[in-house]
XYZ file of C-alpha atoms in Angstrom:
98
model
C 46.183 4.934 20.500
C 49.530 6.711 20.861
C 49.573 7.416 17.124
C 46.278 9.296 17.517
C 47.864 11.470 20.200
C 50.959 11.966 18.035
C 48.826 13.162 15.122
C 46.704 15.446 17.296
C 49.856 17.103 18.628
C 51.147 17.406 15.047
C 47.835 19.001 14.013
C 48.032 21.461 16.925
C 51.570 22.437 15.917
C 50.612 22.821 12.247
C 47.639 24.980 13.204
C 49.883 27.155 15.389
C 52.375 27.520 12.503
C 49.475 28.151 10.097
C 50.513 25.338 7.759
C 49.013 22.042 6.650
C 50.010 19.113 8.853
C 51.676 17.254 5.976
C 54.094 20.192 5.534
C 55.477 19.428 9.001
C 56.639 16.059 7.656
C 58.273 17.341 4.474
C 62.051 17.186 3.978
C 62.323 20.913 4.527
C 64.890 22.641 6.724
C 62.951 25.899 7.091
C 63.521 27.123 10.621
C 59.844 27.145 11.612
C 59.354 23.570 10.357
C 62.435 22.281 12.172
C 61.256 24.002 15.365
C 57.785 22.528 14.818
C 59.253 19.029 14.587
C 61.282 19.683 17.738
C 58.051 20.717 19.486
C 56.508 17.455 18.276
C 59.366 15.288 19.554
C 59.441 17.057 22.901
C 55.701 17.013 23.580
C 55.340 13.368 22.591
C 58.375 12.342 24.631
C 57.057 14.221 27.669
C 53.754 12.364 27.259
C 55.648 9.098 27.679
C 56.180 8.028 24.091
C 59.360 6.096 23.469
C 61.902 7.423 20.993
C 61.362 4.409 18.767
C 57.603 5.133 18.703
C 58.204 8.753 17.665
C 60.622 7.518 15.021
C 58.040 5.020 13.709
C 55.273 7.631 13.637
C 57.499 10.049 11.720
C 58.256 7.283 9.229
C 54.552 6.494 8.974
C 54.160 10.111 7.786
C 56.866 9.679 5.136
C 59.549 11.439 7.171
C 62.082 8.786 8.228
C 64.551 10.136 10.778
C 67.416 8.789 12.806
C 67.146 8.150 16.518
C 69.878 10.741 17.027
C 67.788 13.412 15.287
C 65.057 13.042 17.882
C 67.592 13.217 20.705
C 69.040 16.393 19.185
C 65.540 17.922 18.943
C 64.873 17.088 22.590
C 68.170 18.688 23.601
C 67.347 21.852 21.644
C 63.903 22.091 23.239
C 65.340 21.747 26.739
C 67.623 24.699 25.991
C 64.790 26.797 24.559
C 62.360 26.113 27.389
C 64.136 28.692 29.537
C 62.093 31.197 27.520
C 58.754 31.591 29.380
C 56.904 32.537 26.181
C 58.084 29.386 24.443
C 57.109 27.339 27.502
C 53.551 28.742 27.259
C 53.383 27.738 23.589
C 54.557 24.202 24.374
C 51.977 23.908 27.164
C 49.225 25.071 24.812
C 50.285 22.747 21.985
C 50.500 19.704 24.260
C 46.792 19.811 25.114
C 45.036 16.997 23.271
C 41.460 15.785 23.358
C 41.622 12.017 22.989
């Protein structure tokens, strides 16, 4: 069930970035993709997913990451959420229809 939510959030983010969802999980350090993954970590964590679940779901999509990477992404998002425009985007992307 949580994986379905994870993938719907990932699809929302990919649609917002105007990319295919699988691109979000590529080993690519392009700024927009890194920010997209940070959005994904943050939204899923705020929905109550455990870090280990997020880590497993990333691995399930062929993007294994360290626990620390997720924590770093969450920290970055908390810093960026002072921007009201970014906050609106996060709110929009976190809406899922499960």
